[in-house]
Amino acid sequence: MFVPRSPIGRLLRALPGDRKRLKASVRSVLARKERMLTRLRYARSGVLLPDPLAIYWIDPQRVEFATCLDNGSADWEDWVLPQMGRVELVRGGDWDRLLHRFAAMRVSRAIHERIHSSVAWASTDYYRTAVATIESGRPLWNCRTRAEFDARCVQLDRLIERIARDGYRAAAEQSPAKIDTAIGQTEVLVNVSRDGLPLFQDGRHRLAIARSLGVPKIAVQVHVRHSQWQEFREFLLRGASSAEIGEFSITRPSEHFDLDWLPVTREEENCWHAIATRLPATSSGRALDIGCRLGFICHRLEERGFTVLGIESQPRIAAAALRLTRTEGKSVVVIEGDVLKEATLSRIGTEFDIVVARRVFHHFLKTESGCEALRALLGRLKTERLFFEPHRPDEDQMRGAYLNPEPEDFARLIARWAGLQRVELIHTTDDGGVLFELSGKKSAALRRCGVRVA
């Protein structure tokens, strides 16, 4: 629990327990001051951070690992980041190593045993270790004697009963909420790793109860973000607010709790819905997304049962897609490269059950050599189904292009080059774009005869 290191902090510790409201008021004032100073410090350095008191509702099962800052303690359960004094909201280092699972913590095992097997507190490692620590002279959770810790265990039983009966409530809804950090945070605390994983920091009892009871969502606050994750967040923020990272601004439906500020476009979801309705309920096989951007369609295809590869030519976008794939626990393989290059094709192969190409093939129409390379690529790809979204011919980038067909003509051209017979419009986007499904592989004999798509 946070106690300020100051004369005021010593005074607060000396106050009797019945002065809780006074203590809470003083801590709230001190936290407000520290929060203001922290915001100024990071604002001056140009670091873009959300409100540290922001509350995120996440699945407690996502907090799979504990923070791993080796601070010299013999007990890895104490290897958390500092919460008192001047807090670093962004911090580098290897504290995000995935070495210890939260489920292995003594409190997590004890609460699981208590809920599912009615094991007595006194029979758990958690109880024995806590009592030994208290009796050695080190208070835990404001308990200085075994009797006080026994009373706390009774309180934990009541908390288990309340959450099981009424569901999980944010600490902020309770008055007065207990302040656990120098900047006034009150919820279960997580730190965000370089790959965006939420790592346990504080609030072990609430988290363990929620996990053991199967609570779907709990309130958390972010204590510290890894510097590499913060760099990634700012990269996405720049891409979301301008086109400096590529030809398009970054927009996608929000999937990660710490990226919920990204501009949300429903078009990605709408396009996916149009594709999904053309697929069987359960699928398998290989899928390829050419120009996958941040991988939204890739992730949805994997969820439908496909083994998915995504190709992205822009290095930083490809790196971002790979990071999001790891963050969201997907197995999508993201490859940075040019799909027209032999080196890329040799890595991915040419046989796919599904191919997705949205607003990417027009780049190759700008030159005669690009057209020939695209035609050769499509002639080598072996697929029964291609979801194709052409560009808009009036785009400035297509001025002076070698070819600049109308959308339906472009779709028929791609179908002919890919040896597919059917061209069907399946979706119209909000900005006037169109999505086609190309399907029905022609026989090799027909292709050699040059039979055209109707």
C-alpha positions as MATLAB code, in Angstrom:
seq = 'MFVPRSPIGRLLRALPGDRKRLKASVRSVLARKERMLTRLRYARSGVLLPDPLAIYWIDPQRVEFATCLDNGSADWEDWVLPQMGRVELVRGGDWDRLLHRFAAMRVSRAIHERIHSSVAWASTDYYRTAVATIESGRPLWNCRTRAEFDARCVQLDRLIERIARDGYRAAAEQSPAKIDTAIGQTEVLVNVSRDGLPLFQDGRHRLAIARSLGVPKIAVQVHVRHSQWQEFREFLLRGASSAEIGEFSITRPSEHFDLDWLPVTREEENCWHAIATRLPATSSGRALDIGCRLGFICHRLEERGFTVLGIESQPRIAAAALRLTRTEGKSVVVIEGDVLKEATLSRIGTEFDIVVARRVFHHFLKTESGCEALRALLGRLKTERLFFEPHRPDEDQMRGAYLNPEPEDFARLIARWAGLQRVELIHTTDDGGVLFELSGKKSAALRRCGVRVA';
ca = [
       0.000    0.000    0.000;
       1.242    3.483   -0.852;
       2.352    5.678    2.058;
       4.108    8.952    1.171;
       7.763    9.159    2.209;
       7.486   12.504    3.978;
       6.697   14.004    7.383;
       3.059   13.973    6.282;
       3.360   10.297    5.465;
       4.769    9.526    8.903;
       1.925   11.509   10.457;
      -0.642    9.533    8.479;
       0.849    6.243    9.632;
       0.639    7.447   13.239;
      -3.060    8.322   13.023;
      -5.425    5.753   14.573;
      -7.532    3.580   12.285;
     -10.717    5.515   12.959;
      -9.309    8.497   11.073;
      -9.620    6.731    7.728;
     -11.497    9.565    6.016;
      -8.868   12.109    7.046;
      -6.107    9.818    5.821;
      -7.905    9.257    2.523;
      -8.424   12.999    2.020;
      -4.772   13.839    2.659;
      -3.570   11.032    0.380;
      -5.929   12.230   -2.342;
      -4.482   15.752   -2.190;
      -0.900   14.435   -2.284;
      -1.718   12.121   -5.178;
      -3.311   14.963   -7.137;
      -0.163   17.036   -6.721;
       2.106   14.165   -7.783;
      -0.108   13.420  -10.767;
       0.064   17.031  -11.943;
       3.865   17.107  -11.636;
       4.154   13.794  -13.476;
       1.999   15.026  -16.354;
       4.078   18.175  -16.686;
       7.305   16.188  -16.676;
       6.214   13.882  -19.491;
       4.501   16.634  -21.475;
       7.737   18.628  -21.541;
       9.605   15.614  -22.888;
       7.020   15.091  -25.645;
       5.772   11.724  -24.366;
       2.095   11.178  -25.186;
       0.404    9.315  -22.343;
      -3.244    8.797  -21.379;
      -4.604    9.781  -17.993;
      -2.882    7.510  -15.436;
      -6.227    7.171  -13.652;
      -7.909    5.797  -16.792;
      -9.714    2.530  -16.072;
      -9.695   -0.349  -18.570;
     -11.992   -3.373  -18.359;
     -10.134   -6.499  -19.437;
     -10.411  -10.273  -19.136;
      -8.450  -11.175  -15.960;
      -7.144  -14.293  -17.701;
      -5.095  -11.971  -19.927;
      -2.941  -11.089  -16.911;
      -1.010  -14.303  -17.274;
       2.455  -13.257  -16.084;
       3.848  -11.204  -13.209;
       6.221   -8.264  -13.503;
       9.812   -9.436  -13.198;
      11.992   -6.621  -11.811;
      14.746   -8.400   -9.899;
      15.042   -6.032   -6.933;
      17.226   -8.282   -4.802;
      14.365   -9.948   -2.936;
      14.633  -13.703   -2.519;
      10.909  -13.937   -3.287;
      10.035  -13.353   -6.941;
       6.496  -12.409   -5.908;
       7.972   -9.121   -4.658;
       9.626   -8.323   -8.006;
       7.327   -5.430   -8.914;
       8.035   -1.863   -9.967;
       8.161    0.933   -7.351;
       4.849    2.581   -6.563;
       6.047    5.251   -4.130;
       7.905    8.493   -4.655;
       8.564    9.725   -8.166;
       6.920    7.180  -10.459;
       8.325    6.404  -13.913;
       5.289    5.905  -16.118;
       7.534    4.798  -18.999;
      10.489    2.554  -18.261;
      12.898    0.424  -20.271;
      14.722   -2.684  -19.134;
      14.004   -6.386  -18.885;
      11.332   -6.237  -16.177;
       8.864   -7.609  -18.718;
      10.552  -10.999  -19.045;
       7.882  -13.706  -19.017;
       9.388  -15.840  -16.254;
       6.703  -16.249  -13.591;
       3.011  -16.907  -14.072;
       0.468  -15.188  -11.877;
      -1.268  -18.544  -11.317;
       1.912  -19.764   -9.568;
       1.733  -17.054   -6.905;
       0.890  -18.288   -3.408;
      -2.193  -16.095   -3.134;
      -3.490  -17.289   -6.500;
      -3.095  -20.941   -5.549;
      -4.635  -20.365   -2.107;
      -7.693  -18.552   -3.421;
      -8.218  -21.163   -6.120;
      -8.051  -23.914   -3.506;
     -10.347  -21.956   -1.188;
     -12.990  -21.403   -3.885;
     -12.906  -24.773   -5.609;
     -11.914  -27.172   -2.806;
     -12.871  -25.296    0.410;
      -9.294  -25.617    1.681;
      -8.760  -23.821    5.004;
      -6.616  -20.690    4.808;
      -4.275  -22.067    7.475;
      -3.511  -25.062    5.248;
      -2.168  -22.952    2.379;
       1.393  -21.840    1.621;
       0.012  -18.312    1.332;
      -1.153  -18.306    4.942;
       1.953  -19.944    6.371;
       4.325  -17.620    4.508;
       2.328  -14.504    5.435;
       2.156  -15.402    9.131;
       5.878  -16.173    9.234;
       6.617  -12.782    7.644;
       4.330  -10.939   10.091;
       5.803  -12.722   13.095;
       9.292  -11.793   11.907;
       8.325   -8.148   12.416;
       7.308   -7.126    8.892;
       3.627   -6.070    8.597;
       1.639   -7.310    5.610;
      -1.553   -5.611    4.391;
      -1.663   -3.613    7.658;
      -1.594   -6.843    9.684;
       0.906   -6.980   12.551;
      -0.302  -10.135   14.301;
      -1.622  -13.569   13.354;
      -5.032  -12.573   14.727;
      -5.165   -9.532   12.462;
      -4.217  -11.675    9.466;
      -6.928  -14.208   10.389;
      -9.405  -11.334   10.373;
      -8.157  -10.316    6.951;
      -8.747  -13.837    5.658;
     -12.343  -13.549    6.856;
     -12.599  -10.300    4.891;
     -11.265  -12.113    1.811;
     -13.989  -14.753    2.211;
     -16.580  -11.983    2.275;
     -15.026  -10.399   -0.823;
     -15.176  -13.753   -2.623;
     -18.848  -14.111   -1.689;
     -19.678  -10.571   -2.793;
     -17.977  -10.870   -6.183;
     -19.554  -14.293   -6.773;
     -22.979  -12.873   -5.879;
     -22.903   -9.331   -7.277;
     -20.158   -9.394   -9.889;
     -16.962   -7.376   -9.999;
     -17.110   -3.690   -9.071;
     -14.408   -1.132   -9.736;
     -12.697    0.134   -6.588;
     -13.450    3.671   -7.780;
     -17.155    2.956   -7.204;
     -16.509    2.338   -3.522;
     -16.031    5.155   -1.009;
     -13.454    5.911    0.034;
     -11.363    4.059   -2.543;
      -7.972    3.018   -1.187;
      -5.052    4.776   -2.917;
      -2.264    2.360   -3.814;
       0.227    4.546   -5.699;
       1.829    7.958   -5.485;
      -0.389    9.245   -8.298;
      -3.647    7.986   -6.804;
      -4.427    4.718   -8.591;
      -6.948    2.440   -6.866;
      -7.641   -0.523   -9.182;
      -5.770   -3.713   -9.932;
      -2.499   -2.489  -11.415;
      -0.809   -3.875  -14.513;
       2.360   -2.936  -16.332;
       2.388   -3.165  -20.130;
       5.266   -5.134  -21.638;
       7.131   -4.256  -24.820;
       4.726   -6.541  -26.689;
       1.640   -5.048  -25.056;
       1.026   -7.839  -22.542;
      -0.543   -6.807  -19.208;
       1.752   -7.960  -16.378;
       0.638   -8.134  -12.755;
       1.821   -5.283  -10.524;
      -0.590   -4.907   -7.584;
      -4.032   -6.014   -6.402;
      -3.225   -9.717   -6.232;
      -6.233  -10.675   -4.103;
      -8.845   -9.094   -6.372;
      -7.151  -10.464   -9.468;
      -6.840  -13.981   -8.048;
     -10.501  -14.013   -6.985;
     -11.666  -12.788  -10.394;
      -9.594  -15.390  -12.224;
     -10.743  -18.230   -9.971;
     -14.411  -17.252  -10.224;
     -14.235  -16.850  -14.006;
     -15.211  -13.176  -13.908;
     -15.316  -11.993  -17.555;
     -13.970   -8.451  -17.020;
     -12.223   -6.539  -14.239;
     -11.167   -2.913  -13.853;
      -7.421   -2.291  -14.170;
      -5.167    0.734  -14.367;
      -1.792    0.924  -16.080;
       1.087    1.649  -13.727;
       4.080    1.590  -16.114;
       4.469    1.072  -19.864;
       7.624   -0.397  -21.326;
       9.512    2.197  -23.355;
       9.354    0.036  -26.493;
       5.581   -0.319  -26.165;
       5.257    3.423  -25.659;
       7.311    4.045  -28.819;
       4.924    1.721  -30.649;
       1.881    3.576  -29.296;
       3.301    6.895  -30.490;
       4.111    5.398  -33.896;
       0.476    4.348  -34.246;
      -0.717    7.720  -32.989;
       1.312    9.507  -35.664;
      -0.037    7.134  -38.297;
      -3.583    7.646  -37.065;
      -3.332   11.422  -37.301;
      -1.435   11.773  -40.574;
      -0.247    9.904  -43.634;
       3.433   10.297  -42.821;
       3.945    6.556  -42.348;
       2.435    5.509  -45.648;
      -0.236    6.311  -48.137;
      -2.997    5.808  -45.607;
      -3.743    6.828  -42.074;
      -3.772    3.982  -39.563;
      -7.295    3.055  -38.570;
      -8.578   -0.249  -37.275;
     -11.179   -1.573  -34.867;
      -9.705   -1.414  -31.374;
      -8.721   -4.826  -29.986;
      -6.080   -3.976  -27.377;
      -7.152   -2.110  -24.256;
      -4.170    0.252  -24.449;
      -4.905    1.128  -28.078;
      -8.556    2.034  -27.632;
      -7.806    5.624  -28.612;
      -7.063    4.648  -32.234;
      -9.555    6.187  -34.665;
     -12.150    3.513  -35.277;
     -13.358    2.840  -38.790;
     -16.191    0.398  -39.297;
     -15.048   -0.235  -42.854;
     -12.528   -2.904  -41.855;
     -15.264   -4.743  -39.993;
     -17.747   -4.233  -42.818;
     -15.331   -5.642  -45.396;
     -14.561   -8.582  -43.158;
     -18.277   -9.262  -42.674;
     -18.725   -9.326  -46.447;
     -15.862  -11.805  -46.776;
     -16.973  -13.908  -43.817;
     -20.453  -14.439  -45.251;
     -18.842  -16.125  -48.261;
     -16.879  -18.583  -46.120;
     -18.050  -21.793  -44.420;
     -18.721  -21.508  -40.678;
     -15.633  -23.606  -39.975;
     -12.732  -23.347  -42.363;
      -9.239  -24.666  -42.828;
      -6.413  -24.360  -45.289;
      -4.004  -21.563  -46.156;
      -4.919  -17.904  -46.555;
      -2.831  -15.032  -47.929;
      -3.465  -11.322  -47.314;
      -1.476   -9.180  -49.767;
      -0.943   -5.716  -48.344;
      -2.152   -6.778  -44.900;
      -1.457   -3.433  -43.170;
      -1.971   -4.014  -39.422;
      -3.410   -7.479  -39.896;
      -7.085   -7.093  -39.000;
      -8.311   -9.368  -41.795;
      -5.460  -11.804  -41.063;
      -6.597  -12.166  -37.469;
     -10.195  -12.766  -38.466;
      -9.161  -15.424  -40.988;
      -7.118  -17.198  -38.321;
     -10.136  -17.183  -36.010;
     -12.079  -18.944  -38.777;
      -9.502  -21.752  -38.855;
      -7.082  -20.706  -41.603;
      -3.314  -20.781  -41.439;
      -2.610  -17.179  -42.433;
       0.268  -15.323  -44.037;
       0.270  -11.566  -44.421;
       2.568   -9.614  -46.723;
       3.260   -5.920  -46.130;
       5.778   -3.943  -48.181;
       6.199   -1.010  -45.776;
       8.777   -2.025  -43.141;
       7.369   -0.070  -40.203;
       3.792   -1.146  -40.901;
       4.967   -4.765  -41.194;
       6.774   -4.455  -37.857;
       3.630   -2.998  -36.288;
       1.501   -5.828  -37.683;
       3.939   -8.386  -36.284;
       3.873   -6.745  -32.845;
       0.064   -6.677  -32.802;
       0.012  -10.329  -33.819;
       2.141  -11.220  -30.788;
       0.155   -8.895  -28.528;
      -3.145  -10.480  -29.471;
      -1.865  -14.035  -29.212;
      -2.231  -14.872  -32.901;
      -0.144  -17.210  -35.044;
      -0.326  -15.141  -38.237;
       2.989  -15.003  -40.083;
       3.683  -11.437  -41.207;
       6.322  -11.038  -43.892;
       7.859   -7.749  -44.906;
       8.487   -7.805  -48.613;
       7.356   -7.295  -52.200;
       4.935   -9.995  -53.302;
       6.262   -9.697  -56.862;
       9.774  -10.695  -55.828;
      10.882  -14.277  -56.235;
      12.493  -14.195  -52.773;
       9.102  -13.442  -51.219;
       7.251  -16.109  -53.195;
       9.841  -18.721  -52.293;
       9.107  -18.038  -48.609;
       5.318  -18.155  -48.818;
       4.610  -20.590  -51.658;
       1.929  -20.162  -54.314;
      -0.956  -22.400  -53.200;
      -3.684  -20.800  -51.065;
      -7.324  -21.560  -50.416;
      -8.098  -17.866  -49.916;
      -6.300  -14.747  -51.167;
      -7.218  -11.228  -50.045;
      -5.927   -8.163  -51.921;
      -7.477   -4.854  -50.913;
      -6.378   -1.638  -52.651;
      -2.912   -2.918  -53.431;
      -2.753   -4.247  -57.013;
      -3.174   -0.795  -58.576;
       0.383    0.080  -57.482;
       1.648   -2.344  -60.103;
      -0.421   -0.760  -62.916;
       1.631    2.418  -62.942;
       4.246    0.931  -65.269;
       4.213   -1.629  -68.053;
       6.784   -3.755  -66.233;
       4.653   -3.685  -63.090;
       1.630   -4.902  -65.055;
       3.595   -7.784  -66.501;
       4.942   -8.717  -63.071;
       1.429   -8.693  -61.595;
       0.131  -10.831  -64.448;
       2.944  -13.319  -63.882;
       2.241  -13.434  -60.153;
      -1.467  -14.127  -60.632;
      -0.649  -16.797  -63.182;
       1.476  -18.596  -60.590;
      -0.947  -18.279  -57.670;
      -3.127  -21.335  -57.216;
      -6.325  -20.327  -55.459;
     -10.031  -20.990  -55.815;
     -11.111  -17.675  -54.286;
      -9.727  -14.145  -54.345;
     -11.313  -11.213  -52.516;
     -10.291   -8.118  -54.423;
     -10.833   -4.432  -53.685;
      -9.648   -2.165  -56.503;
      -8.587    1.443  -56.189;
     -10.631    4.435  -57.305;
      -9.530    5.556  -60.778;
      -9.773    9.257  -59.882;
      -6.985    9.006  -57.264;
      -4.152   11.485  -57.867;
      -1.528    8.733  -57.619;
      -2.906    7.111  -60.797;
      -2.292   10.105  -63.064;
      -0.117    8.958  -65.929;
      -0.418    5.280  -64.960;
       0.198    2.690  -67.663;
      -3.232    1.201  -66.891;
      -6.048    2.747  -64.856;
      -9.209    0.667  -65.395;
     -12.616    1.172  -63.865;
     -13.243   -1.042  -60.794;
     -15.313   -3.737  -62.519;
     -12.967   -3.847  -65.511;
     -10.028   -4.163  -63.120;
     -11.749   -7.018  -61.288;
     -12.346   -8.866  -64.554;
      -8.740   -8.305  -65.587;
      -7.483   -9.757  -62.289;
      -9.879  -12.698  -62.641;
      -8.633  -13.436  -66.145;
      -4.981  -13.277  -65.098;
      -5.697  -15.507  -62.085;
      -7.675  -18.013  -64.145;
     -10.919  -17.434  -62.249;
     -14.321  -17.523  -63.926;
     -16.762  -15.651  -61.703;
     -16.686  -11.981  -60.687;
     -19.226  -10.905  -58.091;
     -19.627   -7.577  -56.318;
     -20.132   -8.331  -52.611;
     -19.677   -4.994  -50.806;
     -19.620   -1.236  -51.385;
     -17.542    0.831  -48.974;
     -18.533    4.121  -47.389;
     -16.141    6.046  -49.644;
     -17.475    4.507  -52.832;
     -15.018    1.629  -53.094;
     -16.116   -1.879  -54.030;
     -15.133   -5.386  -52.962;
     -15.358   -8.312  -55.373;
     -15.200  -12.046  -54.935;
     -13.384  -13.778  -57.788;
     -13.871  -17.535  -57.851;
     -14.218  -20.677  -59.950;
     -10.837  -21.853  -61.190;
     -10.725  -22.496  -64.907;
      -9.100  -25.676  -66.104;
      -5.511  -25.518  -67.262;
      -6.630  -26.396  -70.787;
      -9.028  -23.438  -70.943;
      -6.345  -21.108  -69.612;
      -3.877  -22.235  -72.284;
      -6.545  -21.567  -74.907;
      -6.949  -18.034  -73.570;
     -10.681  -18.339  -72.833;
     -11.789  -14.994  -71.412;
     -13.937  -14.409  -68.321;
     -17.466  -13.461  -69.310;
];
